[in-house]
Tab-separated table of C-alpha atoms in Angstrom:
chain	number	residue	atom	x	y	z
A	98	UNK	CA	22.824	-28.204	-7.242
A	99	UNK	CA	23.799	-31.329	-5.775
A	100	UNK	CA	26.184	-29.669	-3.136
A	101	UNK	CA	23.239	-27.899	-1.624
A	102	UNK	CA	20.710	-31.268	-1.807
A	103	UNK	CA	21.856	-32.201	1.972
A	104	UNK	CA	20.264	-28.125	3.016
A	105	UNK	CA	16.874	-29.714	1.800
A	106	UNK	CA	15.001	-30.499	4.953
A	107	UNK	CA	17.138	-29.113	7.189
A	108	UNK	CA	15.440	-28.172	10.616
A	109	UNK	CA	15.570	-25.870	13.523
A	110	UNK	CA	13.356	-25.589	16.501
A	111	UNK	CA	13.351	-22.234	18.875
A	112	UNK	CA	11.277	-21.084	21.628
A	113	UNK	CA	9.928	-17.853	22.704
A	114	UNK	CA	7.540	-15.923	24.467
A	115	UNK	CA	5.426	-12.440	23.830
A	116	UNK	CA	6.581	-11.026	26.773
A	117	UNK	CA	5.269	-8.069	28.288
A	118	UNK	CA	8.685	-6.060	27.375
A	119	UNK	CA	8.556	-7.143	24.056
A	120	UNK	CA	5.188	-6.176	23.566
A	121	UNK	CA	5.411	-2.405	25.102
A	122	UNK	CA	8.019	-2.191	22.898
A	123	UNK	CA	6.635	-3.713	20.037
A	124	UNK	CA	3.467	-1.406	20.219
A	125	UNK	CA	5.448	2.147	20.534
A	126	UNK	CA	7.390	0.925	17.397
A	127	UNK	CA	4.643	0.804	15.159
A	128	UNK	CA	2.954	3.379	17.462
A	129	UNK	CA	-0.568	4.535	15.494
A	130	UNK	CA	-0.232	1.663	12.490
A	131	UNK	CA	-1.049	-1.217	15.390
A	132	UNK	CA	-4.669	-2.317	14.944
A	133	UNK	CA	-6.550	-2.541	17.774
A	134	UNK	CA	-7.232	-5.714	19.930
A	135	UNK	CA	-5.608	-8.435	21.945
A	136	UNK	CA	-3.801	-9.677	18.805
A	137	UNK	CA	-0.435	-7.976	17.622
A	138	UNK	CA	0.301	-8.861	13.731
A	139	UNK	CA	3.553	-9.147	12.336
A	140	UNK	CA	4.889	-9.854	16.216
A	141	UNK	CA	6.137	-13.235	14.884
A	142	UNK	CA	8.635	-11.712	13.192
A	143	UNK	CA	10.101	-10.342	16.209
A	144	UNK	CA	10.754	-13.718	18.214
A	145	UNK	CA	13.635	-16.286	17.760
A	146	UNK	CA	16.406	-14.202	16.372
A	147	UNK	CA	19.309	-15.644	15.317
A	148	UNK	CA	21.502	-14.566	18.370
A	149	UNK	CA	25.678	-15.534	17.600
A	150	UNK	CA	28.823	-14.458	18.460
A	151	UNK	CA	31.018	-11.884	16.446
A	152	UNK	CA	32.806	-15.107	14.654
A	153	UNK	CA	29.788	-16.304	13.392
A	154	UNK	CA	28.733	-12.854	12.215
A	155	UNK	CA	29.331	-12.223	8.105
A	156	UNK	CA	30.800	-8.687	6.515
A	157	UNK	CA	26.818	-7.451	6.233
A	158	UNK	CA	26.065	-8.503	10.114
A	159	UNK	CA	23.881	-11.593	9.681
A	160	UNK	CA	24.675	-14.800	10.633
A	161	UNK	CA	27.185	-16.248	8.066
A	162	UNK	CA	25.569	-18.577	5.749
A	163	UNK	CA	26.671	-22.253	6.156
A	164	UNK	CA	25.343	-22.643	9.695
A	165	UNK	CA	21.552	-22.914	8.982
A	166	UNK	CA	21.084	-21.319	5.489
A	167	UNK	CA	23.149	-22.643	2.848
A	168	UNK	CA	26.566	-20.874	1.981
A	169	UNK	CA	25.332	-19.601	-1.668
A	170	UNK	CA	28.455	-17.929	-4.031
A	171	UNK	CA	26.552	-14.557	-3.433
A	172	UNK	CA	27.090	-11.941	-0.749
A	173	UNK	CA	24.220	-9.762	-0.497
A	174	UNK	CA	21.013	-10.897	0.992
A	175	UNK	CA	16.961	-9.010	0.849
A	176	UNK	CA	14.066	-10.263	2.575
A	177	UNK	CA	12.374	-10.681	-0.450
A	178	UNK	CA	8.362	-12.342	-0.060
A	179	UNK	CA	6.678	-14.624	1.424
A	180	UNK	CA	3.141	-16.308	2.377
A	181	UNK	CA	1.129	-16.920	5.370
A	182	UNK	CA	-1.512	-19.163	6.776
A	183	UNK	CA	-3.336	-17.956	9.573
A	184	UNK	CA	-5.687	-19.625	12.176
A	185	UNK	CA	-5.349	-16.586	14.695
A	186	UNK	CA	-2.625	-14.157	15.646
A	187	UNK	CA	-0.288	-13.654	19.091
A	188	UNK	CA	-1.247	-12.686	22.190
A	189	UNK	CA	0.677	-11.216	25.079
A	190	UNK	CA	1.795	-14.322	27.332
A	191	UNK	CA	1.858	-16.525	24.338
A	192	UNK	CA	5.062	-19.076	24.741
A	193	UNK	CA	5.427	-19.549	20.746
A	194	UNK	CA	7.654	-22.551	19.289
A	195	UNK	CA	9.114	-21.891	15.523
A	196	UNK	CA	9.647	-25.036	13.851
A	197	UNK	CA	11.912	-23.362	10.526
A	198	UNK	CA	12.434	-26.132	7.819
A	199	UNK	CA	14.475	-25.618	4.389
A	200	UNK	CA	12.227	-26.473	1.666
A	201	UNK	CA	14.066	-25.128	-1.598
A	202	UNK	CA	17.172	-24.103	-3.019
A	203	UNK	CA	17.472	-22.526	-6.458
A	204	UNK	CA	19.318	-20.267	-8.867
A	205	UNK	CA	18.459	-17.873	-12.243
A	206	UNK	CA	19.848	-15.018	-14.271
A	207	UNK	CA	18.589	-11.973	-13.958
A	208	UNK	CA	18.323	-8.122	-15.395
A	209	UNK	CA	21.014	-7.375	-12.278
A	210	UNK	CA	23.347	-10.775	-12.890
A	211	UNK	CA	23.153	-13.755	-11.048
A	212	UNK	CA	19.983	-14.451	-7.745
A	213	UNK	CA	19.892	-17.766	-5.150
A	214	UNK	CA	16.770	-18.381	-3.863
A	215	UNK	CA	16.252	-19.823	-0.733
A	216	UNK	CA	12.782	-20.995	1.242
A	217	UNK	CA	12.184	-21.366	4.463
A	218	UNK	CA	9.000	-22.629	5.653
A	219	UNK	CA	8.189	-21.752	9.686
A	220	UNK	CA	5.527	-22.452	11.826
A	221	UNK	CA	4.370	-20.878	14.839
A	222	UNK	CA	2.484	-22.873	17.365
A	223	UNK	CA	0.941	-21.903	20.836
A	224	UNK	CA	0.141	-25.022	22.749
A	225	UNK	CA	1.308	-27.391	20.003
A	226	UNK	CA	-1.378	-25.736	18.046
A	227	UNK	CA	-0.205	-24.110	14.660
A	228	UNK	CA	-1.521	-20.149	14.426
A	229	UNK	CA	0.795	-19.468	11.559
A	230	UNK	CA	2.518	-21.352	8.515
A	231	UNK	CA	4.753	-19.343	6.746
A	232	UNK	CA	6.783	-19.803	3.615
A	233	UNK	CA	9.543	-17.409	3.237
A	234	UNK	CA	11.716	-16.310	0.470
A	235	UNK	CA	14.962	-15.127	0.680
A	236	UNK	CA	17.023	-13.697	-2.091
A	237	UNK	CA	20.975	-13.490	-2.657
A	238	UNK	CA	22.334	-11.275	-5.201
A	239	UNK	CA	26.090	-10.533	-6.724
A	240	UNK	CA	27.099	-6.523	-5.184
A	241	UNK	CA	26.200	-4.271	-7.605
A	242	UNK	CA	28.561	-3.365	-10.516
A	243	UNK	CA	29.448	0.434	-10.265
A	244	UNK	CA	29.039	1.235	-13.676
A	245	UNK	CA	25.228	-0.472	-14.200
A	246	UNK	CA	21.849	1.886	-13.803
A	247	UNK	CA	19.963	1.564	-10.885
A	248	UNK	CA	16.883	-0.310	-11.268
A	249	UNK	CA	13.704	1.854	-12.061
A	250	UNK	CA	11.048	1.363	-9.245
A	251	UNK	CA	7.616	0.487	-10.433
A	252	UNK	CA	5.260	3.571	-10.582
A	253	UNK	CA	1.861	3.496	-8.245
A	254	UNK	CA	-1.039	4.056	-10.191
A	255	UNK	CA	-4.175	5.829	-8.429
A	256	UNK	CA	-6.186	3.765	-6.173
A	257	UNK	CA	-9.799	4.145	-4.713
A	258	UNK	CA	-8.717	3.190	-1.066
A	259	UNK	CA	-10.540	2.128	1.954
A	260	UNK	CA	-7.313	2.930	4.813
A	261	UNK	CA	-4.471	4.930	4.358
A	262	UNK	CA	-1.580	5.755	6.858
A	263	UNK	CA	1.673	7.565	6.555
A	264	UNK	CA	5.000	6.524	8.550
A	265	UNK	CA	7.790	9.396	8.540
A	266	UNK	CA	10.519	6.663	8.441
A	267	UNK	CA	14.467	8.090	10.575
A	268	UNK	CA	16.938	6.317	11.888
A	269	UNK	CA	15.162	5.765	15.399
A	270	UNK	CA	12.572	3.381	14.080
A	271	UNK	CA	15.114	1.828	12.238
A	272	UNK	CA	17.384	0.880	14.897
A	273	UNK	CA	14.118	0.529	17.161
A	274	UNK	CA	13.167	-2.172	14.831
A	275	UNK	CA	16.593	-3.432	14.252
A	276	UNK	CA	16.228	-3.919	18.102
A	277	UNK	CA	13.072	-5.512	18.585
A	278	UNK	CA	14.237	-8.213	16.113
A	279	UNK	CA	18.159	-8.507	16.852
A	280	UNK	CA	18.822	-8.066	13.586
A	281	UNK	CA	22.517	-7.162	12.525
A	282	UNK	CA	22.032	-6.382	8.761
A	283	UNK	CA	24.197	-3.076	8.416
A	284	UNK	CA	22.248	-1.695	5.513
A	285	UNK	CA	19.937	-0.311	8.351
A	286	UNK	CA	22.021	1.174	10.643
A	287	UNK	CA	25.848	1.609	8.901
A	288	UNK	CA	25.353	4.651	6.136
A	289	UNK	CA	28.832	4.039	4.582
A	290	UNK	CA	28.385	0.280	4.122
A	291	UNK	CA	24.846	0.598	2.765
A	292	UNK	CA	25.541	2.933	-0.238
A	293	UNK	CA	29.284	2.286	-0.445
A	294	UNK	CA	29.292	-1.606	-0.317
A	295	UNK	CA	25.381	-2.851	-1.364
A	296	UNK	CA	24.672	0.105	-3.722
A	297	UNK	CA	21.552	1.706	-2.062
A	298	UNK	CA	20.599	5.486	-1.777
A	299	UNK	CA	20.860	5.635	2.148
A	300	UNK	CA	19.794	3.363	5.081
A	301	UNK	CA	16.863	0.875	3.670
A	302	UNK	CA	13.629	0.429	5.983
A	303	UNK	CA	13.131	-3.215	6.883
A	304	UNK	CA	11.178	-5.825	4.467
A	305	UNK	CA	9.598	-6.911	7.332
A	306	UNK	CA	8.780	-3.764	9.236
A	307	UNK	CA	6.994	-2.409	5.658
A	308	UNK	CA	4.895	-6.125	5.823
A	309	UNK	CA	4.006	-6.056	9.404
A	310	UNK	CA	2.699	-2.512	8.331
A	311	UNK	CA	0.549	-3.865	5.952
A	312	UNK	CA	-0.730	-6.786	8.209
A	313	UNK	CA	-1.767	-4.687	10.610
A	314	UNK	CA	-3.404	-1.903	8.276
A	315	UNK	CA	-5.085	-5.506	6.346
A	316	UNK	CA	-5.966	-6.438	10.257
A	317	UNK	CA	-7.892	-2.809	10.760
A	318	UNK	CA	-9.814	-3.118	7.253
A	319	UNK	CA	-10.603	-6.765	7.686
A	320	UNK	CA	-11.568	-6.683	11.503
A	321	UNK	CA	-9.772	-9.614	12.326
A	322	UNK	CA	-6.140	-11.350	11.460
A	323	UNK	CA	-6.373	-12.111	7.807
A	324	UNK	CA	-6.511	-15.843	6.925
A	325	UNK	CA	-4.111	-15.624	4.211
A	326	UNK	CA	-1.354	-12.587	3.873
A	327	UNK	CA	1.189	-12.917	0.539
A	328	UNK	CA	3.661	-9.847	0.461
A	329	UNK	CA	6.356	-9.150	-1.806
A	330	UNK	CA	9.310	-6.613	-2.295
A	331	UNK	CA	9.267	-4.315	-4.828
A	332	UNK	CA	11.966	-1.626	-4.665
A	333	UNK	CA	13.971	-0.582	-1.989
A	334	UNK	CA	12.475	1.725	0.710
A	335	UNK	CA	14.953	4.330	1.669
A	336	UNK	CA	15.205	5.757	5.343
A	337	UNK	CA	13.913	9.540	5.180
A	338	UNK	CA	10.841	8.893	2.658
A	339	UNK	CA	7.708	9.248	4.072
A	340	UNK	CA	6.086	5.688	3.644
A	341	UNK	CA	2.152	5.576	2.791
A	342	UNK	CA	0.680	2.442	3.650
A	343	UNK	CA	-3.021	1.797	1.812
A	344	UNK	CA	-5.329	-0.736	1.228
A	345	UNK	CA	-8.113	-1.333	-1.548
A	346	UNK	CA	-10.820	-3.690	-1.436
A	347	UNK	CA	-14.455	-5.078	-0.565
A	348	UNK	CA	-13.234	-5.876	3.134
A	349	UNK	CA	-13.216	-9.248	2.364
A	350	UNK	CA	-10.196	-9.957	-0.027
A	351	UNK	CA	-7.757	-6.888	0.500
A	352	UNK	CA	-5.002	-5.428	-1.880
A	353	UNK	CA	-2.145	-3.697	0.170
A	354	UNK	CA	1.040	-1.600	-1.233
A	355	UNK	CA	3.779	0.280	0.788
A	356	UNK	CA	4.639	3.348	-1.645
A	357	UNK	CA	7.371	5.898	-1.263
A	358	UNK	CA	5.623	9.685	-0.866
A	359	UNK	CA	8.320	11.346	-2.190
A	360	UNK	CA	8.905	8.875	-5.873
A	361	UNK	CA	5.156	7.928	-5.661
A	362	UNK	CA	6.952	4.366	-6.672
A	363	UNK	CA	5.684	1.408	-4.682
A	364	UNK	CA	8.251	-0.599	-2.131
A	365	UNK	CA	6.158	-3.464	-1.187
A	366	UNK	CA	3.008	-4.882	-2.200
A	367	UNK	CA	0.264	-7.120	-0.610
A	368	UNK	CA	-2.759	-8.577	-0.919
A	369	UNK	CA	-5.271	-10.323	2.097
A	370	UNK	CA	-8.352	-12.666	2.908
């Protein structure tokens, strides 16, 4: 560990604004998911991309890692959970600073070989005024061996549920998404690269597109931008599945899950205050 003890603390400051494009566009993406009001949850995820030339581009499309994010032994990244602290949402108009800071750096042995974790806490102020702390989690794995079994998704069990909503996921809202966010990661857009290279069934729906589903269905439930909002992934999501998005709860503290209609296996779960 002590070659990656200099990442620790490491810092990066970026600037953008909800612009009127960005929300339009923003708002047709997740088209009848949004929840109503002035507020758009999950936006945040949408501003500051990581915006680099070719050269500084890796074989899976992201930024390579040793400019910001550490350069881990491992080639395949997932956006894999997170946390946030809300005092309010964004607004259209709002000129947003992300202050991203390194926080952790660690490795263990898994069921599927060897995982580097990396956090990343971010906050999002309007104003100088923080609306949303964030701590991230991102995961790098080995690529898959070709002769190991794929993992077995967890199972959703029957829930009593106060919202549901179905998304009929294709490669337009993919590569709408992939737009909104700048995001290069070819597992959502390059077919041959995704099952031939990373070992999934097809194109994979965004981590964060399936989470700023659930914020906004936790959003509509609640009435308001939940205070707190903890996601993590569960299984892959694979482009073509119909995704059902529900909640459960007393519409004060909210569980959420993502589940796959077709496998009936949950994706990504969720829970809310």
């Amino acid at each position: 560990m002590n070659e990656y003890e200099e990442w620790i603390g490491r810092k990066r400051r970026m600037h953008d604004i909800v612009s009127p494009r960005l929300a339009e566009h923003y708002a047709v993406t997740l088209d009848e998911i949004l929840a109503e009001g002035p507020e758009l949850p999950g936006i945040q995820w949408c501003l500051s991309p990581d915006a680099l030339p070719p050269a500084d581009l890796g074989r899976d499309g992201h930024p390579k890692t040793g400019l910001f994010l550490p350069k881990l032994p491992l080639p395949r990244r997932m956006w894999a959970s997170g946390d946030l602290e809300m005092t309010g949402g964004l607004c259209l108009g709002d000129k947003v600073t992300r202050t991203s800071t390194i926080t952790d750096i660690s490795f263990k042995t898994g069921r599927t070989g060897d995982l580097g974790f990396v956090t990343v806490e971010h906050r999002y102020a309007v104003s100088g005024e923080t609306r949303i702390n964030e701590r991230q989690m991102i995961v790098y794995r080995d690529d898959p061996s070709p002769d190991a079994p794929a993992p077995t998704p967890p199972q959703a069990d029957i829930w009593q549920v106060v919202h549901k909503a179905q998304v009929k996921t294709n490669p337009t809202l993919l590569f709408r998404y992939s737009a909104l966010t700048f995001n290069g990661h070819r597992i959502h857009y390059d077919h041959p690269y995704a099952t031939g290279v990373e070992g999934y069934a097809g194109l994979v729906v965004h981590g964060p597109l399936q989470a700023t589903w659930l914020q906004n269905v936790a959003t509509t439930v609640l009435g308001r931008t939940p205070r707190s909002f903890t996601y993590r992934g569960m299984a892959p999501l694979i482009c073509g599945a119909t995704a059902i998005v529900e909640a459960r709860g007393n519409g004060k503290e909210l569980e959420l899950r993502v589940r796959n209609g077709q496998g009936n296996f949950v994706t990504m779960q969720a829970s809310a205050t």
